[in-house]
Coordinates of C-alpha atoms in Angstrom, one line a residue:
Chain R
M271 CA 227.4 149.5 117.7
E272 CA 227.4 148.5 114.0
V273 CA 224.4 146.1 114.0
S274 CA 223.2 146.7 110.4
S275 CA 226.7 146.5 108.9
H276 CA 227.1 143.0 110.3
W277 CA 223.5 141.9 109.6
R278 CA 224.0 142.8 105.9
V279 CA 226.7 140.3 105.4
R280 CA 225.2 137.5 107.4
Q281 CA 224.9 135.2 104.4
Q282 CA 228.6 135.6 103.8
R283 CA 229.7 135.3 107.4
Y284 CA 227.5 132.2 108.2
A285 CA 227.3 130.4 104.9
L286 CA 230.1 131.7 102.6
V287 CA 227.6 132.8 100.0
G288 CA 229.2 134.5 97.1
E289 CA 228.4 134.8 93.5
V290 CA 229.0 133.1 90.2
C291 CA 229.4 135.1 87.0
P292 CA 226.7 134.1 84.5
S293 CA 229.0 135.1 81.6
C294 CA 232.4 133.6 82.4
E295 CA 231.4 131.3 85.3
V296 CA 234.1 132.6 87.7
K297 CA 233.2 132.1 91.3
I298 CA 233.3 135.3 93.4
F299 CA 233.8 135.8 97.2
P300 CA 233.2 138.2 98.8
P301 CA 230.3 139.2 96.5
R302 CA 230.8 142.3 94.4
D303 CA 228.0 142.2 91.8
V304 CA 230.4 143.1 89.0
C305 CA 232.6 140.3 87.7
P306 CA 236.3 141.2 88.3
E307 CA 237.3 139.0 85.4
C308 CA 234.9 139.9 82.6
G309 CA 233.2 143.1 83.9
D310 CA 229.7 141.7 83.4
E311 CA 227.0 141.9 86.0
A312 CA 227.3 138.9 88.4
K313 CA 224.6 138.7 91.0
T314 CA 223.8 135.0 90.9
H315 CA 224.3 133.6 94.4
F316 CA 226.7 130.8 94.8
Q317 CA 227.4 128.9 98.1
F318 CA 231.0 127.8 98.6
S319 CA 231.8 124.4 99.9
G320 CA 233.9 125.8 102.7
R321 CA 236.8 123.6 101.8
G322 CA 240.2 125.0 100.8
E323 CA 243.8 125.0 101.6
V324 CA 246.1 127.5 103.3
Y325 CA 247.7 129.9 100.9
S326 CA 249.6 131.7 103.7
Y327 CA 249.3 132.3 107.4
T328 CA 250.8 134.1 110.3
T329 CA 250.3 134.4 114.1
L330 CA 249.6 137.7 115.7
F331 CA 250.9 139.0 119.1
D332 CA 249.6 142.5 118.7
A333 CA 245.9 143.0 117.8
P334 CA 243.7 145.9 116.8
Q335 CA 241.3 147.2 119.4
G336 CA 238.5 144.7 119.8
H337 CA 240.6 141.6 119.1
E338 CA 243.0 141.8 122.1
A339 CA 241.2 139.1 124.0
Q340 CA 241.9 136.5 121.3
L341 CA 245.7 137.0 121.3
P342 CA 247.6 135.2 120.1
Y343 CA 245.6 134.2 117.1
T344 CA 246.5 132.9 113.6
L345 CA 245.3 134.5 110.4
A346 CA 245.3 132.9 107.0
L347 CA 244.6 133.5 103.4
V348 CA 242.6 130.4 102.4
K349 CA 242.4 129.3 98.8
L350 CA 238.9 127.9 98.4
E351 CA 238.4 124.8 96.2
E352 CA 236.3 126.9 93.9
G353 CA 239.0 129.5 93.3
P354 CA 238.8 132.6 95.5
L355 CA 241.1 133.6 98.3
V356 CA 239.5 134.4 101.7
T357 CA 241.0 136.1 104.7
A358 CA 240.1 134.4 108.0
Q359 CA 241.4 133.1 111.3
L360 CA 242.5 129.6 111.7
T361 CA 241.0 127.8 114.7
D362 CA 241.5 124.5 116.5
V363 CA 245.1 124.6 115.6
N364 CA 246.8 124.2 119.0
G365 CA 249.6 121.7 118.6
T366 CA 249.1 121.5 114.9
K367 CA 252.1 122.1 112.7
L368 CA 250.9 124.7 110.2
E369 CA 252.0 124.8 106.6
V370 CA 251.2 126.3 103.3
G371 CA 248.9 123.9 101.4
M372 CA 247.3 122.5 104.5
P373 CA 243.7 121.4 103.8
V374 CA 241.1 123.4 105.9
E375 CA 237.4 123.7 106.2
M376 CA 235.0 126.4 107.3
V377 CA 233.5 126.6 110.8
T378 CA 231.4 129.3 112.5
R379 CA 233.0 130.9 115.5
K380 CA 233.0 134.2 117.4
L381 CA 235.0 136.8 115.5
R382 CA 235.0 139.6 118.0
S383 CA 233.2 141.0 121.1
D384 CA 232.9 144.6 122.1
G385 CA 233.3 144.3 125.9
D386 CA 230.9 142.8 128.5
R387 CA 227.8 144.6 127.2
G388 CA 228.8 144.8 123.6
M389 CA 227.7 142.9 120.5
L390 CA 229.1 139.5 119.7
V391 CA 230.0 139.1 116.0
Y392 CA 230.0 135.5 114.6
G393 CA 231.4 134.4 111.3
Y394 CA 233.7 132.0 109.5
K395 CA 237.0 130.7 110.6
F396 CA 238.8 127.7 109.2
R397 CA 240.1 124.6 111.0
P398 CA 242.3 121.7 109.8
R399 CA 240.0 119.5 107.7
L400 CA 238.6 116.6 109.7
Q401 CA 238.9 113.2 108.0
A402 CA 236.3 110.4 108.4
A403 CA 237.9 107.8 110.6
Chain F
M271 CA 246.0 155.5 84.3
T272 CA 246.7 158.8 82.7
N273 CA 247.2 159.7 79.1
S274 CA 250.8 160.1 77.9
N275 CA 250.7 163.9 77.1
F276 CA 250.7 164.5 80.8
P277 CA 252.2 166.2 82.7
P278 CA 253.2 169.2 80.6
S279 CA 256.9 169.9 80.9
D280 CA 256.9 173.0 83.0
I281 CA 255.7 172.2 86.5
Y282 CA 258.4 172.6 89.2
I283 CA 259.0 172.0 92.8
I284 CA 260.4 175.4 94.1
G285 CA 260.6 174.8 97.8
V286 CA 260.6 171.9 100.3
G287 CA 260.3 171.6 104.1
M288 CA 260.5 168.7 106.5
T289 CA 260.2 168.2 110.3
P290 CA 262.3 165.5 112.0
A291 CA 260.3 162.3 112.0
G292 CA 259.7 160.8 115.5
E293 CA 257.6 161.0 118.6
H294 CA 256.7 164.6 118.8
W295 CA 254.8 164.6 122.2
E296 CA 255.2 168.3 122.4
K297 CA 253.8 169.2 119.1
S298 CA 250.2 169.0 117.7
L299 CA 249.2 168.0 114.2
R300 CA 248.8 171.6 113.1
E301 CA 252.1 172.7 114.7
L302 CA 254.0 170.0 112.8
A303 CA 252.3 170.9 109.5
L304 CA 253.1 174.6 110.1
E305 CA 256.8 173.9 110.7
A306 CA 257.1 172.2 107.3
I307 CA 254.9 174.8 105.5
I308 CA 257.1 177.7 106.8
Q309 CA 260.3 176.0 105.5
A310 CA 258.8 175.3 102.1
R311 CA 257.4 178.8 101.7
Q312 CA 260.7 180.3 102.7
E313 CA 262.5 178.4 100.1
A314 CA 259.9 179.4 97.5
G315 CA 260.3 183.1 98.1
E316 CA 257.6 185.5 97.1
I317 CA 255.2 183.1 95.5
T318 CA 251.8 182.8 97.3
P319 CA 250.2 179.5 96.7
G320 CA 246.8 179.4 95.0
A321 CA 245.8 176.2 96.8
L322 CA 246.8 174.0 99.7
Y323 CA 246.6 170.2 99.4
V324 CA 246.9 168.3 102.6
A325 CA 248.0 164.7 102.6
N326 CA 246.8 162.8 105.7
M327 CA 245.7 159.3 106.5
L328 CA 244.3 159.0 110.0
A329 CA 243.7 162.4 111.7
P330 CA 239.9 161.9 111.8
V331 CA 240.5 158.7 113.8
L332 CA 243.6 159.4 115.8
S333 CA 243.2 163.1 116.4
R334 CA 239.4 163.3 116.0
Q335 CA 240.1 166.0 113.5
S336 CA 238.9 166.1 109.9
H337 CA 238.6 169.2 107.7
L338 CA 242.4 169.6 107.6
G339 CA 242.3 171.8 104.5
A340 CA 240.6 174.7 106.3
L341 CA 242.3 174.0 109.6
L342 CA 245.9 174.1 108.3
A343 CA 245.3 176.9 105.8
D344 CA 243.9 179.1 108.6
F345 CA 246.7 178.1 111.0
A346 CA 249.4 178.9 108.4
G347 CA 247.8 182.3 107.8
M348 CA 246.4 181.5 104.4
R349 CA 242.7 182.2 104.9
G350 CA 240.9 182.7 101.6
I351 CA 242.7 180.2 99.5
E352 CA 241.4 176.9 98.3
A353 CA 242.3 173.9 100.6
V354 CA 241.4 170.2 100.8
T355 CA 242.7 166.9 102.2
L356 CA 243.7 164.1 99.9
E357 CA 243.5 160.6 101.4
A358 CA 244.7 157.4 99.9
A359 CA 246.0 155.6 103.0
G360 CA 249.8 155.4 102.9
A361 CA 249.8 156.8 99.4
S362 CA 248.1 160.1 100.5
G363 CA 251.4 162.1 100.1
G364 CA 252.0 160.9 96.6
M365 CA 248.3 161.5 95.8
A366 CA 248.4 165.1 97.0
L367 CA 251.5 165.8 94.9
R368 CA 249.7 164.2 91.9
H369 CA 246.7 166.4 92.4
A370 CA 248.9 169.5 92.7
V371 CA 250.5 168.6 89.4
M372 CA 247.0 168.1 87.8
A373 CA 245.7 171.4 89.2
I374 CA 248.7 173.3 87.8
A375 CA 248.5 171.4 84.5
S376 CA 244.9 172.3 84.2
G377 CA 245.8 176.0 84.3
L378 CA 243.2 176.7 87.0
V379 CA 245.9 177.2 89.6
Q380 CA 249.4 178.5 89.1
S381 CA 251.0 177.3 92.3
V382 CA 250.1 174.8 95.0
L383 CA 251.4 174.1 98.5
V384 CA 251.4 170.4 99.4
V385 CA 251.7 169.4 103.1
G386 CA 251.8 165.9 104.3
V387 CA 251.2 165.4 108.0
E388 CA 250.6 162.5 110.3
K389 CA 250.4 162.3 114.1
F390 CA 250.4 158.7 115.4
S391 CA 251.6 159.3 118.9
E392 CA 248.2 160.5 120.2
R393 CA 247.1 156.9 120.7
V394 CA 248.2 153.6 122.1
S395 CA 249.2 150.6 119.9
A396 CA 245.8 148.8 119.8
E397 CA 244.0 152.0 118.7
I398 CA 246.6 152.7 116.1
E399 CA 246.4 149.1 114.7
A400 CA 242.6 149.5 114.5
A401 CA 243.0 152.8 112.7
L402 CA 245.6 151.4 110.3
S403 CA 243.3 148.5 109.5
T404 CA 240.8 150.9 108.1
S405 CA 243.0 151.1 105.0
G406 CA 242.0 147.5 104.2
D407 CA 238.6 146.0 103.7
A408 CA 236.5 146.5 106.9
D409 CA 233.9 143.8 106.2
F410 CA 236.2 141.1 105.0
E411 CA 239.6 141.8 106.4
A412 CA 239.5 144.0 109.5
I413 CA 236.6 142.1 111.1
H414 CA 238.9 139.0 111.4
G415 CA 241.5 140.9 113.4
V416 CA 243.8 141.7 110.4
T417 CA 246.7 144.1 110.9
Q418 CA 248.9 145.6 108.2
T419 CA 251.8 143.7 109.7
A420 CA 249.9 140.4 109.5
L421 CA 249.1 141.0 105.8
A422 CA 252.8 141.8 105.1
A423 CA 253.8 138.7 107.1
M424 CA 251.5 136.5 105.0
L425 CA 252.9 137.9 101.8
M426 CA 256.4 137.3 103.1
R427 CA 255.7 133.7 103.9
R428 CA 254.1 133.0 100.5
Y429 CA 257.0 134.7 98.8
Q430 CA 259.4 132.4 100.7
F431 CA 257.3 129.4 99.8
E432 CA 257.0 130.2 96.1
Y433 CA 260.6 131.3 95.5
A434 CA 262.4 129.2 98.1
V435 CA 264.5 132.1 99.3
P436 CA 267.1 131.6 102.0
E437 CA 266.8 132.6 105.6
G438 CA 267.4 136.3 106.1
A439 CA 266.7 137.1 102.4
F440 CA 265.2 140.5 103.2
A441 CA 267.9 141.7 105.6
G442 CA 269.6 143.8 103.0
F443 CA 266.7 146.3 102.8
S444 CA 266.7 146.9 106.5
V445 CA 270.5 147.1 106.8
N446 CA 270.6 149.6 103.8
A447 CA 267.8 151.7 105.3
H448 CA 269.5 152.0 108.6
A449 CA 272.9 152.8 107.0
N450 CA 271.2 155.6 105.0
G451 CA 269.3 156.9 108.1
A452 CA 272.7 157.5 109.7
G453 CA 273.2 160.3 107.1
N454 CA 269.8 161.9 107.8
P455 CA 269.5 164.4 110.7
R456 CA 265.7 164.1 110.5
A457 CA 265.6 160.3 110.8
M458 CA 264.1 158.6 113.8
F459 CA 266.9 156.1 113.8
Q460 CA 270.4 157.4 112.9
R461 CA 272.5 154.4 113.7
P462 CA 273.5 151.7 111.3
I463 CA 272.7 148.1 112.1
K464 CA 274.7 144.9 111.5
P465 CA 273.2 142.0 109.6
E466 CA 273.5 140.0 112.9
T467 CA 271.1 142.5 114.5
Y468 CA 268.5 141.7 111.9
Q469 CA 269.0 138.0 112.4
R470 CA 268.6 138.2 116.1
A471 CA 265.5 140.5 116.0
A472 CA 262.3 139.4 117.8
M473 CA 259.5 138.2 115.6
L474 CA 256.5 140.5 115.2
S475 CA 254.4 138.1 113.2
E476 CA 256.3 135.2 111.8
P477 CA 258.2 135.2 109.4
L478 CA 258.3 139.0 109.7
N479 CA 260.6 140.4 112.4
M480 CA 261.0 143.7 114.1
F481 CA 263.6 144.9 111.6
D482 CA 261.3 144.0 108.7
A483 CA 258.8 146.6 109.8
A484 CA 259.1 150.4 109.8
P485 CA 258.4 152.3 113.0
L486 CA 255.5 154.7 113.0
A487 CA 256.5 158.3 113.4
D488 CA 254.9 161.7 113.7
G489 CA 256.1 164.1 111.0
A490 CA 255.3 166.7 108.4
A491 CA 256.8 167.6 105.0
A492 CA 255.8 170.3 102.5
L493 CA 256.4 171.2 98.9
M494 CA 255.8 174.3 96.9
L495 CA 254.9 173.7 93.3
A496 CA 254.4 176.2 90.5
S497 CA 254.1 176.4 86.8
G498 CA 257.2 177.8 85.0
D499 CA 255.6 181.1 84.1
A500 CA 254.6 181.8 87.7
I501 CA 258.2 181.7 88.9
P502 CA 260.0 185.0 89.0
A503 CA 262.7 185.3 86.3
D504 CA 265.3 186.3 88.9
S505 CA 264.7 183.2 91.1
S506 CA 268.0 181.5 91.9
Y507 CA 266.4 178.4 93.4
P508 CA 267.5 175.2 91.6
K509 CA 264.0 174.2 90.6
I510 CA 263.1 170.5 90.1
R511 CA 260.9 169.6 87.2
I512 CA 258.1 167.0 87.4
A513 CA 258.9 164.7 84.5
G514 CA 256.3 162.0 85.2
S515 CA 253.3 161.6 87.3
S516 CA 250.9 158.7 87.5
A517 CA 248.5 156.9 89.9
A518 CA 246.9 153.5 89.7
V519 CA 244.9 151.2 92.0
D520 CA 244.5 147.5 92.6
A521 CA 241.9 145.7 94.7
V522 CA 242.0 147.0 98.3
A523 CA 241.9 143.5 99.9
L524 CA 244.8 141.1 99.2
H525 CA 242.3 138.2 98.8
D526 CA 240.7 140.0 95.9
R527 CA 244.0 140.3 93.9
R528 CA 244.6 138.1 90.9
D529 CA 248.1 137.5 92.3
P530 CA 248.8 138.8 95.8
L531 CA 252.6 138.7 95.2
Y532 CA 252.4 141.1 92.2
F533 CA 251.8 144.8 92.9
S534 CA 250.0 145.5 89.7
A535 CA 249.3 149.1 90.6
V536 CA 253.0 149.6 90.9
Q537 CA 253.6 148.1 87.5
D538 CA 250.9 150.4 86.0
S539 CA 251.9 153.7 87.5
T540 CA 255.7 153.0 87.0
A541 CA 255.3 152.2 83.4
E542 CA 253.2 155.3 82.8
A543 CA 255.5 157.7 84.7
L544 CA 258.5 156.4 82.8
S545 CA 256.7 156.8 79.5
Q546 CA 255.8 160.4 80.3
A547 CA 259.4 161.2 81.2
G548 CA 260.8 159.4 78.2
L549 CA 263.2 157.4 80.4
N550 CA 264.3 153.9 80.7
R551 CA 264.8 152.2 84.0
D552 CA 268.5 152.3 83.8
Q553 CA 268.4 156.1 83.6
I554 CA 266.8 156.4 87.1
S555 CA 269.5 157.7 89.5
L556 CA 267.6 156.7 92.7
F557 CA 264.3 155.2 93.7
E558 CA 262.5 156.3 96.8
L559 CA 260.2 153.3 97.2
H560 CA 257.6 152.3 99.8
D561 CA 259.5 150.3 102.4
R562 CA 257.0 150.0 105.3
Y563 CA 257.9 146.3 105.3
T564 CA 261.0 144.8 103.7
I565 CA 258.9 142.4 101.7
Y566 CA 257.2 145.5 100.1
S567 CA 260.6 146.7 98.9
A568 CA 261.2 143.4 97.1
L569 CA 257.7 143.4 95.6
A570 CA 257.9 147.0 94.5
L571 CA 261.3 146.5 92.8
E572 CA 259.8 143.5 90.9
A573 CA 256.5 145.1 89.9
A574 CA 258.4 148.3 88.9
G575 CA 260.5 146.2 86.6
F576 CA 263.9 146.6 88.3
A577 CA 264.0 142.8 89.1
E578 CA 262.5 139.6 87.8
R579 CA 259.8 138.0 89.9
G580 CA 261.2 136.3 92.9
Q581 CA 264.5 138.1 92.5
G582 CA 263.8 141.5 94.1
W583 CA 265.4 140.4 97.4
K584 CA 268.7 139.9 95.7
L585 CA 269.0 143.6 94.9
G586 CA 268.9 144.1 98.7
Q587 CA 271.7 141.5 99.3
D588 CA 274.2 142.4 96.7
G589 CA 274.7 146.1 97.4
N590 CA 272.9 147.4 94.3
I591 CA 270.5 149.5 96.5
T592 CA 273.1 151.3 98.5
R593 CA 273.9 154.9 97.8
K594 CA 276.9 153.8 95.8
G595 CA 275.0 151.1 94.0
S596 CA 273.4 151.0 90.6
L597 CA 269.9 151.7 92.0
P598 CA 270.0 153.5 95.3
I599 CA 266.8 153.2 97.3
T600 CA 265.5 154.9 100.5
T601 CA 268.5 157.2 100.4
F602 CA 267.5 159.0 103.6
G603 CA 266.6 155.9 105.4
G604 CA 263.1 155.4 104.0
S605 CA 260.2 154.5 106.3
K606 CA 262.4 152.0 108.1
A607 CA 265.0 154.4 109.5
R608 CA 263.6 157.9 108.9
G609 CA 260.3 156.7 110.3
D610 CA 256.9 155.8 108.7
T611 CA 254.9 159.0 108.6
G612 CA 251.8 157.5 107.1
G613 CA 250.1 160.0 104.8
A614 CA 253.1 162.2 104.9
N615 CA 255.5 159.6 103.5
G616 CA 255.0 160.5 99.8
V617 CA 255.8 164.2 100.6
Y618 CA 259.0 163.3 102.5
Q619 CA 260.0 161.1 99.5
A620 CA 259.6 164.1 97.2
A621 CA 261.4 166.5 99.5
E622 CA 264.2 164.1 99.9
A623 CA 264.5 163.5 96.2
V624 CA 264.6 167.2 95.6
L625 CA 267.6 167.5 98.0
Q626 CA 269.3 164.7 96.1
L627 CA 268.8 166.3 92.7
Q628 CA 269.9 169.7 94.0
G629 CA 273.1 168.2 95.6
R630 CA 271.9 169.3 99.0
A631 CA 271.6 165.8 100.5
G632 CA 274.7 166.2 102.7
E633 CA 275.9 162.8 104.0
A634 CA 273.0 161.1 102.2
Q635 CA 274.1 162.5 98.8
V636 CA 273.9 160.1 95.8
E637 CA 276.5 161.3 93.3
N638 CA 275.4 162.6 89.9
A639 CA 271.7 162.2 90.8
R640 CA 269.8 163.4 87.7
F641 CA 266.4 161.6 87.7
A642 CA 264.7 160.4 90.9
M643 CA 261.7 158.1 90.9
I644 CA 259.5 158.3 94.0
Q645 CA 256.6 155.9 94.8
A646 CA 254.0 156.0 97.5
L647 CA 251.9 152.9 98.3
G648 CA 248.6 152.8 100.1
G649 CA 247.6 149.7 102.2
T650 CA 249.1 146.5 100.7
G651 CA 249.9 148.2 97.4
A652 CA 246.3 148.9 96.6
T653 CA 247.2 152.5 95.6
A654 CA 250.4 153.3 93.9
V655 CA 251.5 156.8 93.0
T656 CA 254.7 157.3 91.0
H657 CA 256.5 160.5 90.2
I658 CA 259.7 161.1 88.3
L659 CA 261.6 164.3 89.3
S660 CA 264.3 165.8 87.1
G661 CA 267.2 168.0 88.1
S662 CA 267.2 169.4 84.5
E663 CA 264.9 172.3 84.0
T664 CA 264.1 171.3 80.4
P665 CA 263.0 167.9 79.1

C-alpha cells in the first residue's frame, strides 16, 4: 500500500494542477517548484485546461505488474495546449484511428488496481476530444 | 559536467573479465560477479585493489539483495577493503568506471576493482518490467503503466513522424549487432540475421518490433584500474589509458525534456570526454554506444555529433557502423546480440573496448583500433556516461 504517495499528488491526478513560473511565465507540469527554464522559484499553482494533442503513442501488449488487467492499452505523450508534455494512457479509442497530432482531452479514470482487496488508483487519461454536435 | 583538466593522463585499465551473457539459471548474482572478478584480477597480476565499486541496477528489487559492496567484496575474499554500489539505472556500469577514475585521480586510492553485475532471470516478465520502470518517474510515468519499451516506441514513432524516415529505417542497427555478435563467444545470440528477418519480426509495441529491442541477460564484467605509479615496472600487460571521462544528466522523464528526440546528456558528456582526450570525432576508431533499442542508437549517434539530426539511422543502413566501416559500433554485438546486462552494460563495453585496443578481439577485431569511445545510458538517456580509452600509454 502506498496511500500517502498517491494522496500527495491528488491535485495533479484529478485536476492537472501544475505551476506557472512568476518570472518567465512558463507553465509547468508535473509541478517541480523550481522553473526548469529560468531556475527561479515557481510555486504558483496553475490549472491546465486538459486539452492537448498527441505527440506520440504506442500500444502495449506486455505490462508491468499491476497493469496486466488493462492489456492491451495505449500510452501517449500528450502535448498540452499550454506547453508541457504529459505521459498518460489514451482511453475511449476503440475503433479510432490514432495519429500524431490528434486532439485529445483529459478525463479521470482508474489507473491501476492492486488485486481484489488492494487500493484503486484514479487519475488522468486522455480521450479523443468531443465536439459539440 | 567536469572540468577539462580531468582525468589526469596516467590512469589505466590493467585487467578485464567477462562472463558470457545469457540466462544463468545455475548461477547466483554473487557467483557471476566472482567469475568476472577472478578473471580481471588474474590479468592484473599482483596488484591488490584499494576499493571495489559495484555497478548494479536492480538487485534490491529482483534479488532482494542490496549492500552489494560488502557482499561481493567478502565473497571475493577482499574483506577489509572499501566497497560500494553505484546505481544510475542502465548507466550504472559507466558510472562505476567514472567513480573509479575519480577515486584514483584524487590520489586517495591507487587501484580500484570495478564489477558490473545484473541478474534478471530471477523473475518473470511482469515483475522485471515493473522493476525496470523504476528507472523512470514513479509518480508521473510508471503509474500509467509505462514500460521502457513503450517509451522507446513513442520516441521511434515521433522520430518517424518528424523526419519521415522510410519503413525499416532502423534495421541496420539490428543487423549489424547480430553480425557482430556472431564473432563474440560470450554473446547471447551468435547468429547473424537477414534484413528480411527484421522486416518479418513481430511487433512488441508499434512501431517497435522484436528486433528493435535488446534481450535482457544475466551477466557480469569486471575491470582493474590503477594509477601509473602503482603498476609494477616489469608488467607486460598492454595497459589501456583512460583518455576521457565524463558524466551528465537530463530530466528523468521524457515528458520533462525540452526536446525528447535529442539526448542532451549524450551531447554534454561526449563533448567533454572528447575535449579531455584532445580528439576529434573522426579520430575515434570505434564507438560502443547504448543500443537497448535501435532508436537509441540513432539518437545517440546524432546527439554525440556523428550524424545530423534525423540522419542517424542512415549510418545504420549504409555500412558505416560495421566493423569495416568508418565508425564501427557495438563491435561485440552490443546489448542487442551480446545481451542487455542492465547495470553491467557499461563495464562490458569497457572490457570489450580494451580487447579491441589490445588486438585481442578475435573475430570481432576492428583493424587499427587506437581510440575507443564507450557510452552507457540510463533510462531513456537521462544519464549518459562517456569514456574514451586509448591504446597508447602516453597522451
